[in-house]
Coordinates of C-alpha atoms in Angstrom, one line a residue:
X7 CA 14.6 -2.5 4.4
X8 CA 11.4 -4.5 3.1
X9 CA 8.2 -3.2 1.9
X10 CA 5.3 -4.4 4.2
X11 CA 2.5 -5.6 1.9
X12 CA -1.4 -6.2 2.9
X13 CA -3.4 -8.2 0.7
X14 CA -7.1 -6.9 0.6
X15 CA -9.2 -9.7 -1.3
X16 CA -12.2 -11.7 -0.6
X17 CA -11.2 -14.5 -2.6
X18 CA -8.9 -16.9 -0.4
X19 CA -7.6 -18.6 -3.5
X20 CA -6.8 -15.3 -5.5
X21 CA -5.1 -14.4 -2.1
X22 CA -3.1 -17.2 -2.1
X23 CA -1.8 -16.7 -5.8
X24 CA -1.1 -13.1 -4.9
X25 CA 0.9 -14.0 -1.9
X26 CA 2.8 -16.3 -4.0
X27 CA 3.6 -14.0 -6.4
X28 CA 4.6 -11.4 -3.9
X29 CA 6.9 -14.0 -2.3
X30 CA 9.1 -14.3 -5.5
X31 CA 10.1 -10.6 -5.3
X32 CA 13.1 -9.8 -2.9
X33 CA 12.5 -7.2 -0.9
X34 CA 8.8 -7.5 -0.1
X35 CA 7.0 -8.6 3.2
X36 CA 3.5 -10.1 3.6
X37 CA 2.0 -9.0 6.5
X38 CA -1.4 -10.2 6.3
X39 CA -4.7 -10.5 4.4
X40 CA -8.0 -8.9 4.8
X41 CA -11.1 -10.2 3.4
X42 CA -13.3 -7.2 3.4
X43 CA -12.4 -3.5 3.2
X44 CA -14.0 -3.1 6.8
X45 CA -11.3 -5.4 8.1
X46 CA -8.6 -3.6 6.2
X47 CA -9.3 -0.5 8.2
X48 CA -9.0 -2.2 11.4
X49 CA -5.6 -4.0 10.5
X50 CA -4.1 -0.6 9.2
X51 CA -4.7 0.9 12.8
X52 CA -2.4 -1.5 14.2
X53 CA -0.3 -3.2 11.3
X54 CA 2.7 -1.1 9.9
X55 CA 1.7 -1.4 6.3
X56 CA 3.6 0.2 3.1
X57 CA 1.7 -1.2 0.3
X58 CA -2.0 -2.5 0.0
X59 CA -2.8 -5.0 -3.1
X60 CA -6.6 -3.8 -3.3
X61 CA -9.2 -5.9 -5.0
X62 CA -12.3 -3.8 -6.2
X63 CA -14.9 -6.3 -6.4
X64 CA -15.7 -7.0 -2.5
X65 CA -18.9 -7.4 -0.7
X66 CA -20.3 -4.6 1.7
X67 CA -17.1 -1.8 1.3
X68 CA -15.9 -2.1 -2.3
X69 CA -12.2 -1.3 -3.1
X70 CA -12.9 2.0 -4.2
X71 CA -14.9 2.7 -1.4
X72 CA -12.2 1.9 0.8
X73 CA -9.6 3.6 -1.1
X74 CA -11.7 6.8 -0.7
X75 CA -12.0 6.0 3.3
X76 CA -8.4 5.6 3.4
X77 CA -7.3 8.9 1.6
X78 CA -10.0 10.7 3.8
X79 CA -8.3 9.5 7.0
X80 CA -5.2 11.1 5.7
X81 CA -3.3 7.7 5.3
X82 CA -0.3 7.6 3.1
X83 CA -0.3 4.1 2.2
X84 CA 0.5 3.2 -1.3
X85 CA -2.3 1.3 -3.4
X86 CA -2.1 -1.3 -6.3
X87 CA -5.2 -2.2 -7.5
X88 CA -5.5 -5.6 -8.8
X89 CA -9.0 -6.4 -9.9
X90 CA -11.2 -7.8 -12.7
X91 CA -12.5 -4.1 -12.9
X92 CA -11.8 -2.8 -16.3
X93 CA -14.4 -0.1 -16.6
X94 CA -12.8 3.5 -17.5
X95 CA -14.9 4.9 -14.5
X96 CA -13.0 2.7 -11.9
X97 CA -9.5 2.8 -13.2
X98 CA -10.1 6.6 -13.5
X99 CA -11.3 6.9 -9.7
X100 CA -8.6 4.3 -8.4
X101 CA -5.9 6.5 -10.0
X102 CA -7.4 9.8 -9.0
X103 CA -7.4 8.3 -5.6
X104 CA -3.5 7.8 -5.6
X105 CA -3.4 4.4 -6.9
X106 CA 0.3 3.7 -8.1
X107 CA -0.7 0.9 -10.5
X108 CA -3.8 -0.9 -11.8
X109 CA -3.5 -4.6 -12.9
X110 CA -6.3 -6.3 -14.5
X111 CA -7.4 -9.7 -13.7
X112 CA -6.3 -12.2 -14.8
X113 CA -2.7 -11.0 -15.3
X114 CA 0.8 -12.5 -16.1
X115 CA 3.3 -12.8 -13.5
X116 CA 5.7 -10.5 -15.8
X117 CA 3.2 -7.9 -15.3
X118 CA 3.0 -8.3 -11.5
X119 CA 6.5 -8.2 -11.3
X120 CA 7.0 -5.1 -13.5
X121 CA 4.5 -3.3 -11.1
X122 CA 6.3 -4.3 -7.9
X123 CA 9.7 -3.8 -9.0
X124 CA 8.7 -0.4 -10.4
X125 CA 7.0 0.6 -7.1
X126 CA 10.0 -0.7 -5.2
X127 CA 12.4 1.6 -7.4
X128 CA 10.2 4.5 -6.3
X129 CA 9.5 3.5 -2.5
X130 CA 13.2 3.5 -2.3
X131 CA 13.8 7.0 -3.9
X132 CA 11.2 8.4 -1.6
X133 CA 12.9 7.4 1.4
X134 CA 15.9 8.9 0.3
X135 CA 16.5 11.9 2.5
X136 CA 18.1 14.3 -0.3
X137 CA 17.5 13.5 -4.0
X138 CA 19.5 14.9 -6.8
X139 CA 17.9 16.1 -9.9
X140 CA 18.6 12.6 -11.9
X141 CA 17.0 10.7 -9.2
X142 CA 13.9 13.4 -8.9
X143 CA 13.6 12.8 -12.7
X144 CA 13.4 9.2 -12.5
X145 CA 10.8 9.4 -9.8
X146 CA 8.8 11.5 -11.9
X147 CA 9.4 9.5 -15.2
X148 CA 10.9 12.6 -16.7
X149 CA 13.0 12.5 -19.9
X150 CA 15.4 15.1 -21.4
X151 CA 14.9 13.2 -24.9
X152 CA 12.1 11.6 -26.4
X153 CA 14.1 8.9 -27.5
X154 CA 14.8 7.9 -23.8
X155 CA 11.1 7.8 -23.1
X156 CA 9.6 3.9 -23.7
X157 CA 6.2 5.1 -23.8
X158 CA 6.1 8.7 -25.2
X159 CA 2.7 10.3 -25.1
X160 CA 1.0 10.9 -28.3
X161 CA -2.2 12.6 -29.3
X162 CA -4.9 10.5 -31.3
X163 CA -4.1 10.8 -35.0
X164 CA -6.9 12.5 -37.3
X165 CA -9.5 10.1 -38.6
X166 CA -9.4 8.1 -35.3
X167 CA -12.3 8.3 -32.5
X168 CA -11.7 8.0 -28.9
X169 CA -15.0 6.1 -28.5
X170 CA -13.7 3.4 -31.1
X171 CA -10.4 3.0 -29.6
X172 CA -12.3 2.6 -26.3
X173 CA -14.5 0.0 -28.0
X174 CA -11.6 -1.9 -29.3
X175 CA -9.3 -1.6 -26.1
X176 CA -12.3 -3.2 -24.0
X177 CA -12.3 -5.9 -26.7
X178 CA -8.7 -6.5 -26.2
X179 CA -9.1 -6.9 -22.6
X180 CA -11.8 -9.3 -22.7
X181 CA -10.1 -11.8 -25.0
X182 CA -9.3 -14.9 -23.5
X183 CA -5.8 -15.1 -24.9
X184 CA -3.0 -12.7 -24.0
X185 CA -1.7 -12.7 -27.6
X186 CA -4.3 -11.9 -30.5
X187 CA -4.7 -10.8 -34.1
X188 CA -6.8 -8.3 -35.8
X189 CA -9.2 -11.4 -36.9
X190 CA -9.7 -11.9 -33.2
X191 CA -10.9 -8.3 -32.5
X192 CA -13.1 -8.2 -35.7
X193 CA -14.8 -11.4 -34.7
X194 CA -15.8 -9.6 -31.4
X195 CA -16.9 -6.1 -32.5
X196 CA -18.7 -4.7 -35.9
X197 CA -15.4 -2.6 -36.4
X198 CA -14.1 -3.1 -40.0
X199 CA -10.7 -4.8 -40.2
X200 CA -9.1 -2.0 -42.1
X201 CA -9.9 0.2 -39.2
X202 CA -9.0 -2.1 -36.6
X203 CA -5.5 -2.1 -37.8
X204 CA -5.4 1.5 -37.8
X205 CA -6.1 1.7 -34.0
X206 CA -3.9 -1.3 -33.1
X207 CA -1.1 0.3 -35.1
X208 CA -1.4 3.7 -33.0
X209 CA -1.3 1.7 -29.8
X210 CA 1.7 -0.2 -30.6
X211 CA 3.2 3.4 -31.5
X212 CA 1.8 4.4 -28.0
X213 CA 3.7 1.6 -26.6
X214 CA 0.3 0.0 -25.3
X215 CA 0.8 -2.9 -27.4
X216 CA 3.6 -4.5 -29.0
X217 CA 3.4 -6.3 -32.1
X218 CA 5.3 -9.3 -34.1
X219 CA 4.8 -11.4 -37.1
X220 CA 3.8 -14.9 -36.8
X221 CA 4.6 -17.2 -39.6
X222 CA 2.5 -20.3 -40.2
X223 CA 3.2 -23.3 -42.3
X224 CA 0.6 -22.0 -45.1
X225 CA -0.2 -18.4 -46.2
X226 CA 1.0 -15.2 -45.4
X227 CA 2.3 -14.0 -42.0
X228 CA 0.0 -12.8 -39.2
X229 CA 0.3 -9.8 -37.1
X230 CA 0.2 -10.8 -33.4
X231 CA -0.5 -8.1 -30.6
X232 CA 0.0 -8.3 -27.1
X233 CA -0.5 -5.7 -24.2
X234 CA 2.8 -4.3 -22.6
X235 CA 3.4 -4.1 -18.9
X236 CA 2.8 -0.5 -19.1
X237 CA 0.1 -0.6 -21.7
X238 CA -2.9 -1.1 -18.7
X239 CA -1.8 2.2 -17.3
X240 CA -0.9 4.2 -20.1
X241 CA -4.0 3.7 -22.0
X242 CA -5.6 6.1 -19.6
X243 CA -3.9 9.0 -21.7
X244 CA -6.1 8.3 -24.2
X245 CA -9.5 7.2 -23.1

């Protein structure tokens, strides 16, 4: 059973790229494009849709307003937000209204694929008539052993501030390169390099960032960081 997908995006070029990405993943079927929230609501009346890929910044009716309207009407259609909106309020509102994932533009295909693959697994589990405990635990992302959990929930360590963590995260998602160093962060914020390293270490331990050493021809190795596919969603546990 293919998952029927509607793309709600006012930019036709972005829609074209999202559709191309979608069609690279088996099990999904593109069923249409809506350039506005009002158009999307009309299409949902006549078109069977399982999943919406939803932009937030659109004229007249924003994606968040559309999401609220969909829920007020009792629709159970699933939503994955794909938007340049990276502010905490937008992300929280989208997740509060039942968005199953949130991708911040620009993103790599690997992140898109991870979101769609995870959703596909959940979709098929939810359409299983009777679930056993193992299937239900997988659906609820439940693990008996901490060593089995790829993104354990940590508390912010003593000495780290939520406001500073949010400042550093906002700087990270505004960087032009997906791979960055402590120096890249410090050049964009007044926070000291020593403090930045502490926060990056915490984000790495939380599974939000991954770190590797980069060896140049001269000098000491440099720690390079990148956001993990799950990091864009898991950061909301801490800020």
